[in-house]
XYZ file of C-alpha atoms in Angstrom:
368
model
C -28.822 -30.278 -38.665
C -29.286 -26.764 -38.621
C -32.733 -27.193 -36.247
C -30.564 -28.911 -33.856
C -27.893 -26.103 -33.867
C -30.381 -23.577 -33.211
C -31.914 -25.423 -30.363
C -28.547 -25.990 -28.905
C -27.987 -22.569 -29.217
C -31.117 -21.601 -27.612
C -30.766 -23.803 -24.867
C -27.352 -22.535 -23.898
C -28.253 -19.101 -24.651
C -31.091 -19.314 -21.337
C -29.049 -21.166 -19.043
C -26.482 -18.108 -19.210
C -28.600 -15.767 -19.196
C -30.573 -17.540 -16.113
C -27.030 -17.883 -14.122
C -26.257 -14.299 -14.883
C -29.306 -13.296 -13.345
C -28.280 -15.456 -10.195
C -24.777 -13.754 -10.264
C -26.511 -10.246 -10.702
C -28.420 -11.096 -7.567
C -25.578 -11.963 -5.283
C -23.505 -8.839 -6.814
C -26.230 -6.325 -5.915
C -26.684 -8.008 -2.268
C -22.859 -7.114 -2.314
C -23.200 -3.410 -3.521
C -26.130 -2.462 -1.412
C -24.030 -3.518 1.762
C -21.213 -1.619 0.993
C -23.146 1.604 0.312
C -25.168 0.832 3.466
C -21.755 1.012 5.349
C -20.328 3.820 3.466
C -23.105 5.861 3.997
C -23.160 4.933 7.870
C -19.419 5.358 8.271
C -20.368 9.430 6.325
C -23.194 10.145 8.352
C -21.283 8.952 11.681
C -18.400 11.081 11.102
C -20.340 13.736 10.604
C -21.875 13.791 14.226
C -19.815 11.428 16.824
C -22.703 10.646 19.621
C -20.560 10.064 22.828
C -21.395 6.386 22.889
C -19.565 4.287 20.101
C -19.905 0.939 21.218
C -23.304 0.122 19.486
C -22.410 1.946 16.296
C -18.607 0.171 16.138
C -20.604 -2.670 16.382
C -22.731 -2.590 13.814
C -19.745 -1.565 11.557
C -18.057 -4.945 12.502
C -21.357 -7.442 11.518
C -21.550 -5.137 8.228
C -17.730 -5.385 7.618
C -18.088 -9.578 8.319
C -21.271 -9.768 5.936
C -19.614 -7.801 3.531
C -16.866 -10.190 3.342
C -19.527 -13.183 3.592
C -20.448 -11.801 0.692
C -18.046 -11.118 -1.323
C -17.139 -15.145 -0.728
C -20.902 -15.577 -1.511
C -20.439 -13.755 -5.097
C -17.542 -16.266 -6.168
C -19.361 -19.342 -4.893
C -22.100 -18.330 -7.093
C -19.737 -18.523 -9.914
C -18.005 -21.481 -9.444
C -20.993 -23.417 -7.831
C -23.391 -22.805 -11.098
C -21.993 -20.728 -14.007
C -19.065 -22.472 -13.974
C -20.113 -25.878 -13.558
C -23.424 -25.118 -15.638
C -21.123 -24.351 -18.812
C -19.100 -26.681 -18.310
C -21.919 -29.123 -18.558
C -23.842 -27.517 -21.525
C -20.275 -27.496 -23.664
C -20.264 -31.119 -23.235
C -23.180 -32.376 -23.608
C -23.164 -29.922 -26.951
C -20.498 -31.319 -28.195
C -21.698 -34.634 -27.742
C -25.353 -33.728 -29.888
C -22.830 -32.453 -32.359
C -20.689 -35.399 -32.444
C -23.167 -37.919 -32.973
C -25.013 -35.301 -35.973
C -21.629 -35.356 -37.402
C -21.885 -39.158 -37.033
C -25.227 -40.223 -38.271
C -24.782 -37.631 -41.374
C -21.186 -39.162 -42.485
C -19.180 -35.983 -42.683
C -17.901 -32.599 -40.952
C -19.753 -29.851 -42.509
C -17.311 -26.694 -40.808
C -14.718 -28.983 -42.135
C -12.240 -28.702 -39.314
C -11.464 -30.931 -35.795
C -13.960 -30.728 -33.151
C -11.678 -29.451 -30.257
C -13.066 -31.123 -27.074
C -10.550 -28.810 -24.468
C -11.095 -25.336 -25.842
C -13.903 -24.109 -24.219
C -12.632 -25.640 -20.679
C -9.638 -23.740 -20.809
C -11.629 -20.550 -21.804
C -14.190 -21.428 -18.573
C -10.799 -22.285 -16.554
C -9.319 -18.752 -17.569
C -12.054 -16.698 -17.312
C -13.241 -18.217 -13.645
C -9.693 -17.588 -12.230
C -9.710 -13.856 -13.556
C -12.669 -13.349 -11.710
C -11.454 -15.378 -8.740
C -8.841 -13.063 -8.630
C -10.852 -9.762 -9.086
C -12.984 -10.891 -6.262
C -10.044 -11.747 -3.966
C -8.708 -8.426 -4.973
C -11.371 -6.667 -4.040
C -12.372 -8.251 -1.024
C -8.606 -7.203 0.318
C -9.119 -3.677 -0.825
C -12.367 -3.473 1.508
C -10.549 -4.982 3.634
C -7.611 -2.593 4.096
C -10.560 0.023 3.444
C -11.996 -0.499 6.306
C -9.044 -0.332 8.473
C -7.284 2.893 7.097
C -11.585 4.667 7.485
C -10.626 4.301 11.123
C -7.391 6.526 10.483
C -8.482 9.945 8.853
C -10.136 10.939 5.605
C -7.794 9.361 2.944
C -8.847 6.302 1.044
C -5.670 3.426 0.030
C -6.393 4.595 -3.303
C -5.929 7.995 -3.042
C -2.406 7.235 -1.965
C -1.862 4.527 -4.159
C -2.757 7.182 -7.478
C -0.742 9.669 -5.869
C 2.446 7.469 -5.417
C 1.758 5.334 -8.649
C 1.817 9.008 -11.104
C 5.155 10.085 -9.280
C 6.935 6.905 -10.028
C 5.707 7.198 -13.521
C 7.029 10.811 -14.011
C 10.478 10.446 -12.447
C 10.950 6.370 -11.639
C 11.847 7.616 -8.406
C 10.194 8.168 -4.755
C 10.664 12.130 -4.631
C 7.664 12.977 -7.026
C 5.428 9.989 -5.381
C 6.396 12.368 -1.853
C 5.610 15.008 -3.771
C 2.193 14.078 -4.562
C 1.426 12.592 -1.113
C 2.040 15.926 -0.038
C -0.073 17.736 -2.288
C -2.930 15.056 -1.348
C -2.310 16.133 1.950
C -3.116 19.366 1.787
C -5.932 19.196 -0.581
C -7.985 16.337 1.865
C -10.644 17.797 4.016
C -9.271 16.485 7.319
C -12.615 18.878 9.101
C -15.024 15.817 9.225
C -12.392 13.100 10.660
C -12.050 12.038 14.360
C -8.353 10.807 14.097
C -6.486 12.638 11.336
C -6.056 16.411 11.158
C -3.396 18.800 9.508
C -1.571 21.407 12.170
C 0.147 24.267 11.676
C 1.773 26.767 13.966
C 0.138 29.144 11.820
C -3.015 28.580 12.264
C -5.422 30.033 15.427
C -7.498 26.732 15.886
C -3.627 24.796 16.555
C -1.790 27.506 18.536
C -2.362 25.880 21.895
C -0.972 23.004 20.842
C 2.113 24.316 19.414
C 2.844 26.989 22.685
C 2.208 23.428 24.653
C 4.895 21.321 22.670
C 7.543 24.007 21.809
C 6.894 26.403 25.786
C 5.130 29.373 25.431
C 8.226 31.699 25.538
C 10.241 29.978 22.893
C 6.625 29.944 21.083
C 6.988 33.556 21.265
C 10.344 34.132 20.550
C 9.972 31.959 17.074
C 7.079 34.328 16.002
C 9.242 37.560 16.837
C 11.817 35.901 14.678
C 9.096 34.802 12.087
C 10.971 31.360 12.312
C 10.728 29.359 9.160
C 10.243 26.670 11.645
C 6.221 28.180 12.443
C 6.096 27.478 8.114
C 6.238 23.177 9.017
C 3.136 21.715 8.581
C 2.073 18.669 10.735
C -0.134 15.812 10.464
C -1.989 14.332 13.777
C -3.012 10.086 13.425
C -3.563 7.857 16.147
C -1.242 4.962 16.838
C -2.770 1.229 17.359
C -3.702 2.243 21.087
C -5.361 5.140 20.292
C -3.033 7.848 20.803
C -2.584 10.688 19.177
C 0.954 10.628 17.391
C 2.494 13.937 14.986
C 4.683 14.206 12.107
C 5.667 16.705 9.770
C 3.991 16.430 6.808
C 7.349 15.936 4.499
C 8.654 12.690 7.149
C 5.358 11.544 7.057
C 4.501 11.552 3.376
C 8.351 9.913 3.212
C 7.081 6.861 5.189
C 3.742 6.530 3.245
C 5.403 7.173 -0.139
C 7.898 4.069 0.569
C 5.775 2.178 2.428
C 3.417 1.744 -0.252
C 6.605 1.361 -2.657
C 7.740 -1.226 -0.842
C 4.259 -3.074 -0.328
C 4.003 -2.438 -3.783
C 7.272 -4.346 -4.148
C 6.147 -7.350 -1.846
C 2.588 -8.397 -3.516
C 3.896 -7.502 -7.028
C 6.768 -10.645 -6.296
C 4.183 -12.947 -4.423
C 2.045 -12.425 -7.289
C 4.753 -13.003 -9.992
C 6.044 -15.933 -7.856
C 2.960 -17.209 -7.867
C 2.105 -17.128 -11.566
C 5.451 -19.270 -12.188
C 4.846 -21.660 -9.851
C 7.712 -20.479 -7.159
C 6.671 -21.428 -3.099
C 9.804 -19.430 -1.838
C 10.657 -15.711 -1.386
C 13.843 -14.799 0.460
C 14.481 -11.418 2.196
C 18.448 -10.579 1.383
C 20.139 -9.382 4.819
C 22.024 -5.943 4.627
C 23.004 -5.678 7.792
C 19.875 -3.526 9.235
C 20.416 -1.819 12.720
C 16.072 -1.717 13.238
C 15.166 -4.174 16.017
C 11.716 -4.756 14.098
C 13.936 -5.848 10.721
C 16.206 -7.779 12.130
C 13.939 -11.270 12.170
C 13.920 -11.141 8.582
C 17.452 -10.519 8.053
C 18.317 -13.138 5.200
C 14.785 -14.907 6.386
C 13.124 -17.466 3.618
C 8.994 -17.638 3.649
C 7.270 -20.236 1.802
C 3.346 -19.624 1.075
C 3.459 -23.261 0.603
C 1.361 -24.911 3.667
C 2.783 -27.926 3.481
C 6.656 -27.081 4.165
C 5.380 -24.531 6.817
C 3.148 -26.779 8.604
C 6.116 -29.259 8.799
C 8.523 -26.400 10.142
C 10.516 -26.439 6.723
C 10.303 -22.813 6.334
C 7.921 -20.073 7.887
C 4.962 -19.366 6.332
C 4.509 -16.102 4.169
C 1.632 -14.244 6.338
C 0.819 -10.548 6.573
C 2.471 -10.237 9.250
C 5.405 -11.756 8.405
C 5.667 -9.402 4.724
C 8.301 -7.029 5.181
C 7.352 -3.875 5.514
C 9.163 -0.116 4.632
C 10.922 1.296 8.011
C 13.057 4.675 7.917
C 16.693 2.155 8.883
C 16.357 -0.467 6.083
C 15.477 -1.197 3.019
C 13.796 -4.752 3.160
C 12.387 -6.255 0.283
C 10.824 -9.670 -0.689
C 12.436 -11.879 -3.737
C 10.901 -14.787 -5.071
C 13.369 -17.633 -4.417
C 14.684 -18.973 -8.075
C 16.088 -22.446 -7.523
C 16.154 -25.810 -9.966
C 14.252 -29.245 -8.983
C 18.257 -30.449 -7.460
C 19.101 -27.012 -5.498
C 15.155 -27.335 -3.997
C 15.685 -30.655 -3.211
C 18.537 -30.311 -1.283
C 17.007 -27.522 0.545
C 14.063 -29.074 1.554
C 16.119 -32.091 2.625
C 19.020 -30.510 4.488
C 15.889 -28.420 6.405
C 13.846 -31.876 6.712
C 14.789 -35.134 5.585
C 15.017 -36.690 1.877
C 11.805 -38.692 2.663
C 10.049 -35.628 3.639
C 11.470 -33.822 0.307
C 10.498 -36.941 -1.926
C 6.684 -37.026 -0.830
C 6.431 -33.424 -1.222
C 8.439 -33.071 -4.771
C 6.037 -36.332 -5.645
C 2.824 -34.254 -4.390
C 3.976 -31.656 -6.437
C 4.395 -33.257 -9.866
C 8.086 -32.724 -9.821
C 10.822 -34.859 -11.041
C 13.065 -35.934 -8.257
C 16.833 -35.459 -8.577
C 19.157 -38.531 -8.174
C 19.387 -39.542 -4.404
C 23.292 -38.107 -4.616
C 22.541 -34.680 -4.877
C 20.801 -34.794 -1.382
């Protein structure tokens, strides 16, 4: 019995330890792209050559094989280790069944449990499904704010997380952004840089936007106005757009508050099972808000591709903007009230296949 257990052992103990290896592989293909492309995007910055196109270029097919990695580290998971231990736990338990068997009794003296181990391999494969995921959206956004300036998304996301905890409000998260601000080193980046009136390098462009006499005139006064600070970023065309530092660390503080807000109840939703998030209408006078004015997403294919509801994209998240105060609620309803819903936006056959797709008991045909 016990040169059987030891085998077993054994035997389990080298397939792991042969899939890890696999896994390390992939992982280090992974790692040695992204420092290839951090340590292009750093030396690039550093000195711009006139002609982009072939560098931008190679960016994009390292950004795509980055991400064709990334998708190529969680295959490896699910396509062996997964699978592999899945395997070995059952064809264990079935050596140790038959032992127990042939020898007439249970020597640990307790139930074999058949399901354990599954539901450990279940948990621990969709924590790392979702640590991969996460971090393939974090390169993701990565690589779109490196084309803005010198600040990384979690820079800001520290600096507005420790305000919040030290006040539960926005004004020490602005606070922080502020101080981030003005303790980056803006010098190497292309797009982003910090102006002041102050300052001999932005002068001409301060005499241009204010008129060179009342320029003048504010530095005979010694204006607090020549104290604002200003932050240069380029807008989705390419063109350089200012704001003062204390508007602009406003909008980053509570958009990130409100993004914040918006994947923390897609991800709650999501845990309990809910398809639909509603977007409560307060009367908004921002063109941009106004689509999603008492608006309900599903993330649900199914009822989007059949025109039930709209489907819950990036682009269709609310976002933070200076007139409103948007923000994304998963939508709480019984089996009867989502029934109806469904129905009244479909038809009851429609609502019956999907509550029957779903695993859902379907309410009595009067409530529809």
């Amino acid at each position: 019995m016990q040169i059987h257990d030891d085998l077993l052992r054994e035997m389990s103990r080298r397939q792991v330890e042969t899939l890890l290896e696999n896994l390390s592989d992939a992982i280090r293909e992974l790692e040695s792209s992204i420092v290839e492309i951090t340590w292009k995007t750093k030396n690039h910055f550093s000195k711009v050559t006139p002609d982009q196109k072939e560098y931008l270029s190679f960016l994009e097919r390292r950004y795509k094989k980055i991400l064709t990695l990334y998708d190529n580290v969680l295959n490896t998971f699910y396509e062996s280790i997964g699978n592999t231990l899945s395997q070995t736990y059952r064809y264990g338990r079935s050596i140790s069944e038959s032992l127990i068997l042939e020898s007439g009794m249970n020597i640990a003296g307790t139930p074999i449990d058949s399901k354990a181990l599954q539901v450990l391999i279940r948990d621990a494969a969709n924590d790392f499904r979702v640590a991969i995921k996460q971090s393939k959206m974090m390169f993701q956004t990565y690589f779109k704010l490196s084309k803005q300036g010198a600040l990384t998304e979690s820079d800001l996301s520290k600096a507005v997380a420790k305000g919040l905890l030290k006040s539960g409000t926005p004004t020490a998260s602005k606070k922080n952004v502020i101080e981030l601000f003005y303790k980056s080193d803006f010098s190497k980046s292309q797009s982003s840089r910090i102006l002041s009136p102050r300052d001999k390098d932005s002068r001409e462009f301060f005499i241009e936007k204010f008129g060179k006499k009342k320029f003048e005139k504010l530095e005979r006064l010694n204006s607090k106005l020549l104290e604002k600070k200003y932050i240069q970023i380029l807008d989705r065309n390419g063109n350089p757009i200012h704001f003062k530092i204390e508007s602009y660390a406003e909008l980053v503080t509570r958009s990130r508050i409100t993004d914040s807000q918006v994947t923390a109840s897609i991800e709650e939703g999501t845990r309990a099972g809910i398809v639909l998030y509603t977007v409560p209408g307060h009367n908004t006078t921002a063109e941009v808000c106004k689509p999603h004015e008492d608006e309900i997403y599903t993330t649900d294919l199914t009822l989007a591709k059949a025109g039930v509801f709209k489907l819950l994209t990036e682009k269709e998240k609310p976002g933070y903007h200076p007139r409103c105060s948007h923000r994304l609620f998963p939508l709480i309803l019984t089996n009867r009230k989502l029934f109806a819903l469904i129905a009244s936006r479909s038809n009851e056959k429609f609502a019956r296949s999907w509550f029957q797709k779903q695993g859902k008991a379907i309410p009595e045909r009067s409530v529809a």
